[in-house]
Amino acid sequence: MKRTAAACAIGIIAALAANVSLAQSPFPTRTVKFIVPFPGGGINDILARIIGEKLQSKWGQPIVIENKTGAGGNIGADLAYQSEPDGYSLLLSPPGPLAINQTLYKQLSYKPQELVPITLVGSVPNVAIVRKELPVSSLKELIDYVKANPGKVSFGSQGNGATPHLTGMMFQGMTGTHMVHVPYRGETLVLQDMIGGHVDVFFGNVAAARPQFLDGKVKVLAVADTKRAPTLPEIPTTAEAGLPGLLSTGWFALAAPPKTSPALQSEIAKAVVEVINMPDVQAKFRAASVEPTPSTPAEMAAFIKEEAQRWGEVIKKNNIVVD
């Protein structure tokens, strides 16, 4: 019996030692994957690569970017959702998969609220853009023009349920106006058609609008944020332009699969926030018209809850559904 007891004790000690060793093993020890649920070349992809490059140096392990596109970002989000909660697969996403799609789509294969928040990454304000031939030069004049031409003014977006679409619906609800929604397959296509005179209004992000505005190809009337955009300081906010409730900001956030441990969540968040706070990283963000917005996991969770509620109300009020 003594021998049996001794053997059991040795086994327990060995198991505890293994667990301690496992708990204290450094992270990461192999390649980390950033899942980007939209195509390469966009802001989402650019931010993932900026952060990934610095993390690769910091962690001493490769960071790979996997662009898993389709279904409004849901395919990439599902891939992250189904991944092991070991920190080696992370989702870097704009609002759709994290805060909008659960209300927009009839059914999802993943539960956004179960993804583990790591940190907010950056934000890009949307702006009210109009084709240069439209006879308006302010947000108030646009409202008056749309009221005088109900159903004759078109507004474009990257598709049903995209933030510019929801912003257009919010604008109509606030102003008692009616425009015709024209969905496209990307913001570049919207702007091309706007320059060609085929679409009147677009609530697109400042990064895409700025080059066209500086070239005199479109007019930017207002920034849908609480403060002016640093890259377009001459453009008033929607509050300054007389419509304070029209707030629409594109943002990007990092999340981990469900059941990722609090310790690992905290460790990854600390490393990513340190990277985002690096001066050269912030300079690269701002060169892409993105304002760095690092946060704690708790702050990110609260922010996404607020965004989900705000956009959910717009979706339900306007009966917007994507199959």
Short mmCIF file of C-alpha atoms in Angstrom, two decimals:
data_model
loop_
_atom_site.label_atom_id
_atom_site.label_comp_id
_atom_site.label_asym_id
_atom_site.label_seq_id
_atom_site.Cartn_x
_atom_site.Cartn_y
_atom_site.Cartn_z
CA MET A 1 0.00 0.00 0.00
CA LYS A 2 2.89 2.32 0.84
CA ARG A 3 4.41 1.68 -2.58
CA THR A 4 1.04 2.34 -4.24
CA ALA A 5 0.58 5.57 -2.30
CA ALA A 6 4.09 6.69 -3.17
CA ALA A 7 3.51 5.94 -6.83
CA CYS A 8 0.26 7.93 -6.78
CA ALA A 9 1.99 10.86 -5.11
CA ILE A 10 4.75 10.83 -7.69
CA GLY A 11 2.15 10.74 -10.47
CA ILE A 12 0.26 13.71 -8.99
CA ILE A 13 3.45 15.74 -8.59
CA ALA A 14 4.47 14.97 -12.17
CA ALA A 15 1.06 16.02 -13.48
CA LEU A 16 1.15 19.27 -11.50
CA ALA A 17 4.64 20.00 -12.76
CA ALA A 18 3.51 19.40 -16.34
CA ASN A 19 0.55 21.74 -15.87
CA VAL A 20 2.76 24.45 -14.38
CA SER A 21 5.21 24.05 -17.24
CA LEU A 22 2.38 24.25 -19.76
CA ALA A 23 0.89 27.30 -18.07
CA GLN A 24 4.27 29.03 -18.07
CA SER A 25 5.23 28.10 -21.64
CA PRO A 26 5.79 31.22 -23.73
CA PHE A 27 3.28 32.39 -26.32
CA PRO A 28 3.59 32.05 -29.22
CA THR A 29 5.81 29.11 -30.09
CA ARG A 30 4.66 28.83 -33.71
CA THR A 31 2.95 30.73 -36.54
CA VAL A 32 0.02 32.99 -35.61
CA LYS A 33 -2.72 33.54 -38.18
CA PHE A 34 -4.69 36.76 -38.65
CA ILE A 35 -7.99 35.99 -40.35
CA VAL A 36 -9.17 38.98 -42.41
CA PRO A 37 -12.76 38.45 -43.63
CA PHE A 38 -12.42 40.76 -46.64
CA PRO A 39 -10.17 40.87 -49.74
CA GLY A 40 -6.55 41.95 -49.78
CA GLY A 41 -5.71 45.58 -50.46
CA GLY A 42 -8.48 47.10 -48.35
CA ILE A 43 -7.99 48.95 -45.08
CA ASN A 44 -8.80 45.80 -43.06
CA ASP A 45 -6.00 43.92 -44.83
CA ILE A 46 -3.54 46.84 -44.60
CA LEU A 47 -3.99 47.17 -40.84
CA ALA A 48 -3.55 43.42 -40.32
CA ARG A 49 -0.25 43.53 -42.20
CA ILE A 50 1.04 46.60 -40.33
CA ILE A 51 0.30 45.00 -36.96
CA GLY A 52 1.43 41.56 -38.08
CA GLU A 53 4.84 42.80 -39.17
CA LYS A 54 5.53 44.34 -35.76
CA LEU A 55 4.17 41.37 -33.83
CA GLN A 56 6.37 39.05 -35.86
CA SER A 57 9.42 40.97 -34.64
CA LYS A 58 8.09 41.20 -31.10
CA TRP A 59 7.11 37.55 -30.76
CA GLY A 60 9.83 36.04 -32.93
CA GLN A 61 7.26 33.93 -34.75
CA PRO A 62 5.72 34.25 -38.23
CA ILE A 63 2.41 36.10 -38.60
CA VAL A 64 0.40 35.11 -41.67
CA ILE A 65 -2.63 36.90 -43.06
CA GLU A 66 -5.46 34.74 -44.38
CA ASN A 67 -8.07 36.62 -46.42
CA LYS A 68 -11.17 34.47 -45.99
CA THR A 69 -13.84 36.41 -47.83
CA GLY A 70 -17.55 36.13 -48.58
CA ALA A 71 -21.04 36.56 -47.12
CA GLY A 72 -20.39 40.00 -45.67
CA GLY A 73 -17.42 38.76 -43.68
CA ASN A 74 -19.30 35.82 -42.17
CA ILE A 75 -17.13 33.13 -43.76
CA GLY A 76 -13.97 34.51 -42.20
CA ALA A 77 -15.68 35.11 -38.88
CA ASP A 78 -16.95 31.53 -38.82
CA LEU A 79 -13.44 30.23 -39.49
CA ALA A 80 -12.17 32.16 -36.47
CA TYR A 81 -15.16 31.03 -34.40
CA GLN A 82 -14.44 27.36 -35.14
CA SER A 83 -10.70 27.67 -34.42
CA GLU A 84 -8.99 26.37 -31.31
CA PRO A 85 -8.93 28.88 -28.45
CA ASP A 86 -5.15 28.79 -28.25
CA GLY A 87 -4.34 32.25 -29.60
CA TYR A 88 -2.97 31.02 -32.92
CA SER A 89 -6.00 32.10 -34.96
CA LEU A 90 -7.27 35.66 -34.50
CA LEU A 91 -9.95 37.65 -36.33
CA LEU A 92 -9.25 41.24 -37.39
CA SER A 93 -12.57 42.57 -38.59
CA PRO A 94 -14.64 45.67 -39.41
CA PRO A 95 -18.12 46.17 -37.86
CA GLY A 96 -20.14 43.69 -39.94
CA PRO A 97 -19.11 40.31 -38.52
CA LEU A 98 -18.76 41.61 -34.96
CA ALA A 99 -21.69 44.02 -34.50
CA ILE A 100 -24.07 44.13 -37.46
CA ASN A 101 -24.56 40.76 -39.13
CA GLN A 102 -26.33 39.09 -36.21
CA THR A 103 -29.28 41.41 -36.84
CA LEU A 104 -28.88 41.73 -40.59
CA TYR A 105 -28.77 38.04 -41.54
CA LYS A 106 -31.59 35.61 -40.89
CA GLN A 107 -29.13 33.01 -39.64
CA LEU A 108 -25.42 32.87 -38.85
CA SER A 109 -23.17 29.85 -38.41
CA TYR A 110 -21.36 31.56 -35.55
CA LYS A 111 -22.26 33.66 -32.51
CA PRO A 112 -20.49 37.04 -32.59
CA GLN A 113 -21.12 37.65 -28.90
CA GLU A 114 -19.07 34.54 -28.05
CA LEU A 115 -15.94 35.77 -29.81
CA VAL A 116 -13.43 36.94 -27.20
CA PRO A 117 -12.53 40.65 -27.43
CA ILE A 118 -8.84 41.54 -27.60
CA THR A 119 -8.62 45.21 -28.58
CA LEU A 120 -10.03 47.87 -30.83
CA VAL A 121 -7.49 48.67 -33.53
CA GLY A 122 -8.47 51.79 -35.45
CA SER A 123 -11.35 53.87 -36.75
CA VAL A 124 -12.17 55.64 -40.00
CA PRO A 125 -15.01 58.18 -40.05
CA ASN A 126 -17.53 58.04 -42.86
CA VAL A 127 -18.27 61.21 -44.78
CA ALA A 128 -21.21 62.51 -46.78
CA ILE A 129 -19.99 62.57 -50.40
CA VAL A 130 -21.91 63.86 -53.42
CA ARG A 131 -21.12 63.99 -57.12
CA LYS A 132 -19.61 67.33 -58.09
CA GLU A 133 -22.50 68.25 -60.43
CA LEU A 134 -25.14 67.93 -57.68
CA PRO A 135 -26.31 71.50 -56.92
CA VAL A 136 -25.53 71.39 -53.19
CA SER A 137 -22.56 72.59 -51.16
CA SER A 138 -23.59 71.75 -47.59
CA LEU A 139 -25.39 69.03 -45.68
CA LYS A 140 -28.38 71.32 -45.17
CA GLU A 141 -28.58 71.98 -48.91
CA LEU A 142 -28.41 68.23 -49.55
CA ILE A 143 -31.33 67.63 -47.17
CA ASP A 144 -33.37 70.36 -48.85
CA TYR A 145 -32.53 69.01 -52.30
CA VAL A 146 -33.53 65.44 -51.43
CA LYS A 147 -36.78 66.69 -49.88
CA ALA A 148 -37.53 68.61 -53.07
CA ASN A 149 -36.76 65.53 -55.21
CA PRO A 150 -38.22 62.52 -53.35
CA GLY A 151 -37.24 59.20 -54.92
CA LYS A 152 -35.08 60.90 -57.55
CA VAL A 153 -31.77 61.03 -55.68
CA SER A 154 -29.66 57.87 -55.55
CA PHE A 155 -27.20 56.78 -52.91
CA GLY A 156 -24.64 54.02 -53.34
CA SER A 157 -23.08 51.49 -50.99
CA GLN A 158 -20.93 48.37 -51.04
CA GLY A 159 -24.07 46.27 -50.68
CA ASN A 160 -27.16 45.67 -48.57
CA GLY A 161 -26.29 45.95 -44.90
CA ALA A 162 -22.92 47.61 -45.45
CA THR A 163 -22.27 50.56 -43.16
CA PRO A 164 -22.79 53.16 -45.96
CA HIS A 165 -26.17 51.56 -46.72
CA LEU A 166 -27.21 51.69 -43.06
CA THR A 167 -25.93 55.25 -42.79
CA GLY A 168 -28.03 56.24 -45.78
CA MET A 169 -31.08 54.70 -44.14
CA MET A 170 -30.27 56.50 -40.89
CA PHE A 171 -29.96 59.78 -42.80
CA GLN A 172 -33.38 59.29 -44.41
CA GLY A 173 -34.98 58.47 -41.07
CA MET A 174 -33.53 61.55 -39.41
CA THR A 175 -34.41 63.94 -42.22
CA GLY A 176 -37.73 62.51 -43.43
CA THR A 177 -36.34 62.04 -46.93
CA HIS A 178 -36.41 59.26 -49.50
CA MET A 179 -33.56 58.23 -51.77
CA VAL A 180 -33.01 55.23 -54.03
CA HIS A 181 -30.39 52.76 -52.78
CA VAL A 182 -27.98 51.40 -55.41
CA PRO A 183 -25.83 48.52 -54.08
CA TYR A 184 -22.39 47.88 -55.58
CA ARG A 185 -19.72 45.27 -54.93
CA GLY A 186 -17.13 47.67 -53.58
CA GLU A 187 -16.54 51.32 -52.66
CA THR A 188 -14.25 51.87 -55.65
CA LEU A 189 -17.13 51.02 -57.97
CA VAL A 190 -19.43 53.44 -56.13
CA LEU A 191 -16.95 56.29 -56.48
CA GLN A 192 -16.28 55.49 -60.13
CA ASP A 193 -19.99 55.68 -60.90
CA MET A 194 -20.29 58.86 -58.82
CA ILE A 195 -17.50 60.46 -60.85
CA GLY A 196 -19.30 59.27 -63.99
CA GLY A 197 -22.48 60.99 -62.80
CA HIS A 198 -24.48 57.81 -62.20
CA VAL A 199 -24.92 57.98 -58.43
CA ASP A 200 -25.59 61.09 -56.35
CA VAL A 201 -24.68 60.38 -52.71
CA PHE A 202 -22.31 58.04 -50.88
CA PHE A 203 -21.66 57.79 -47.14
CA GLY A 204 -18.22 56.28 -47.64
CA ASN A 205 -15.10 56.40 -45.52
CA VAL A 206 -12.74 59.35 -45.55
CA ALA A 207 -9.79 57.25 -46.76
CA ALA A 208 -11.52 56.41 -50.03
CA ALA A 209 -13.07 59.86 -50.49
CA ARG A 210 -10.03 62.03 -49.81
CA PRO A 211 -8.08 61.45 -53.06
CA GLN A 212 -11.19 62.04 -55.18
CA PHE A 213 -12.06 65.15 -53.17
CA LEU A 214 -8.56 66.61 -53.46
CA ASP A 215 -8.67 66.00 -57.23
CA GLY A 216 -11.96 67.90 -57.42
CA LYS A 217 -13.90 64.87 -58.65
CA VAL A 218 -16.43 64.76 -55.78
CA LYS A 219 -17.69 67.04 -53.01
CA VAL A 220 -17.43 66.12 -49.33
CA LEU A 221 -20.10 67.84 -47.23
CA ALA A 222 -19.63 66.58 -43.68
CA VAL A 223 -17.77 64.10 -41.48
CA ALA A 224 -20.11 61.71 -39.64
CA ASP A 225 -18.13 61.81 -36.41
CA THR A 226 -17.95 63.86 -33.22
CA LYS A 227 -14.73 65.54 -34.36
CA ARG A 228 -13.26 66.65 -37.67
CA ALA A 229 -11.11 64.25 -39.66
CA PRO A 230 -7.39 65.12 -39.37
CA THR A 231 -6.94 64.38 -43.08
CA LEU A 232 -9.80 66.71 -44.07
CA PRO A 233 -9.73 69.40 -41.37
CA GLU A 234 -11.69 71.89 -43.48
CA ILE A 235 -14.79 69.66 -43.59
CA PRO A 236 -17.34 70.20 -40.76
CA THR A 237 -18.75 67.41 -38.64
CA THR A 238 -22.39 66.44 -39.05
CA ALA A 239 -23.11 68.24 -35.75
CA GLU A 240 -21.51 71.42 -37.07
CA ALA A 241 -23.48 70.95 -40.29
CA GLY A 242 -26.79 70.73 -38.41
CA LEU A 243 -27.37 66.96 -38.10
CA PRO A 244 -25.67 65.88 -34.85
CA GLY A 245 -27.29 62.45 -34.64
CA LEU A 246 -25.76 61.24 -37.90
CA LEU A 247 -22.71 59.38 -36.61
CA SER A 248 -21.11 56.64 -38.67
CA THR A 249 -17.60 55.39 -38.12
CA GLY A 250 -15.91 52.43 -39.69
CA TRP A 251 -13.74 50.61 -37.18
CA PHE A 252 -11.59 47.52 -36.89
CA ALA A 253 -11.13 45.20 -33.93
CA LEU A 254 -9.24 42.06 -32.99
CA ALA A 255 -11.05 39.06 -31.51
CA ALA A 256 -10.16 35.51 -30.54
CA PRO A 257 -12.17 32.25 -30.71
CA PRO A 258 -14.69 31.44 -27.97
CA LYS A 259 -13.30 30.03 -24.72
CA THR A 260 -9.92 31.69 -25.13
CA SER A 261 -8.63 31.96 -21.56
CA PRO A 262 -8.57 35.33 -19.77
CA ALA A 263 -4.81 34.98 -19.26
CA LEU A 264 -4.18 34.48 -22.97
CA GLN A 265 -6.67 37.21 -23.87
CA SER A 266 -4.78 39.63 -21.63
CA GLU A 267 -1.36 38.58 -22.94
CA ILE A 268 -2.33 39.04 -26.61
CA ALA A 269 -4.10 42.33 -25.89
CA LYS A 270 -1.06 43.73 -24.11
CA ALA A 271 1.24 42.86 -27.02
CA VAL A 272 -1.09 44.22 -29.71
CA VAL A 273 -1.78 47.46 -27.85
CA GLU A 274 1.97 47.99 -27.40
CA VAL A 275 2.38 47.58 -31.16
CA ILE A 276 -0.47 49.98 -32.02
CA ASN A 277 1.04 52.58 -29.68
CA MET A 278 4.38 52.53 -31.51
CA PRO A 279 4.95 55.92 -33.21
CA ASP A 280 5.82 54.41 -36.60
CA VAL A 281 2.73 52.18 -36.51
CA GLN A 282 0.52 55.16 -35.66
CA ALA A 283 2.11 57.08 -38.53
CA LYS A 284 1.31 54.24 -40.94
CA PHE A 285 -2.28 54.09 -39.67
CA ARG A 286 -2.77 57.82 -40.16
CA ALA A 287 -1.20 57.66 -43.62
CA ALA A 288 -4.09 55.32 -44.44
CA SER A 289 -6.55 57.82 -42.84
CA VAL A 290 -7.07 55.49 -39.88
CA GLU A 291 -7.01 56.84 -36.33
CA PRO A 292 -5.39 54.36 -33.89
CA THR A 293 -7.84 53.35 -31.13
CA PRO A 294 -6.22 50.69 -28.90
CA SER A 295 -8.37 49.59 -25.98
CA THR A 296 -8.72 47.07 -23.20
CA PRO A 297 -10.78 43.93 -23.90
CA ALA A 298 -13.52 45.27 -21.62
CA GLU A 299 -13.63 48.59 -23.47
CA MET A 300 -13.88 46.76 -26.79
CA ALA A 301 -16.73 44.58 -25.49
CA ALA A 302 -18.69 47.63 -24.30
CA PHE A 303 -18.09 49.48 -27.56
CA ILE A 304 -19.25 46.58 -29.74
CA LYS A 305 -22.35 46.10 -27.60
CA GLU A 306 -23.22 49.75 -28.15
CA GLU A 307 -22.57 49.54 -31.90
CA ALA A 308 -24.66 46.37 -32.22
CA GLN A 309 -27.59 48.07 -30.52
CA ARG A 310 -27.33 51.25 -32.61
CA TRP A 311 -27.10 49.55 -36.00
CA GLY A 312 -29.56 46.87 -34.95
CA GLU A 313 -32.19 49.55 -34.41
CA VAL A 314 -31.59 50.93 -37.92
CA ILE A 315 -31.82 47.45 -39.45
CA LYS A 316 -35.05 46.54 -37.63
CA LYS A 317 -36.69 49.91 -38.23
CA ASN A 318 -36.10 49.62 -41.97
CA ASN A 319 -36.76 45.85 -42.22
CA ILE A 320 -33.36 45.20 -43.81
CA VAL A 321 -32.68 41.49 -44.21
CA VAL A 322 -29.96 39.55 -46.03
CA ASP A 323 -30.58 35.86 -46.67
#
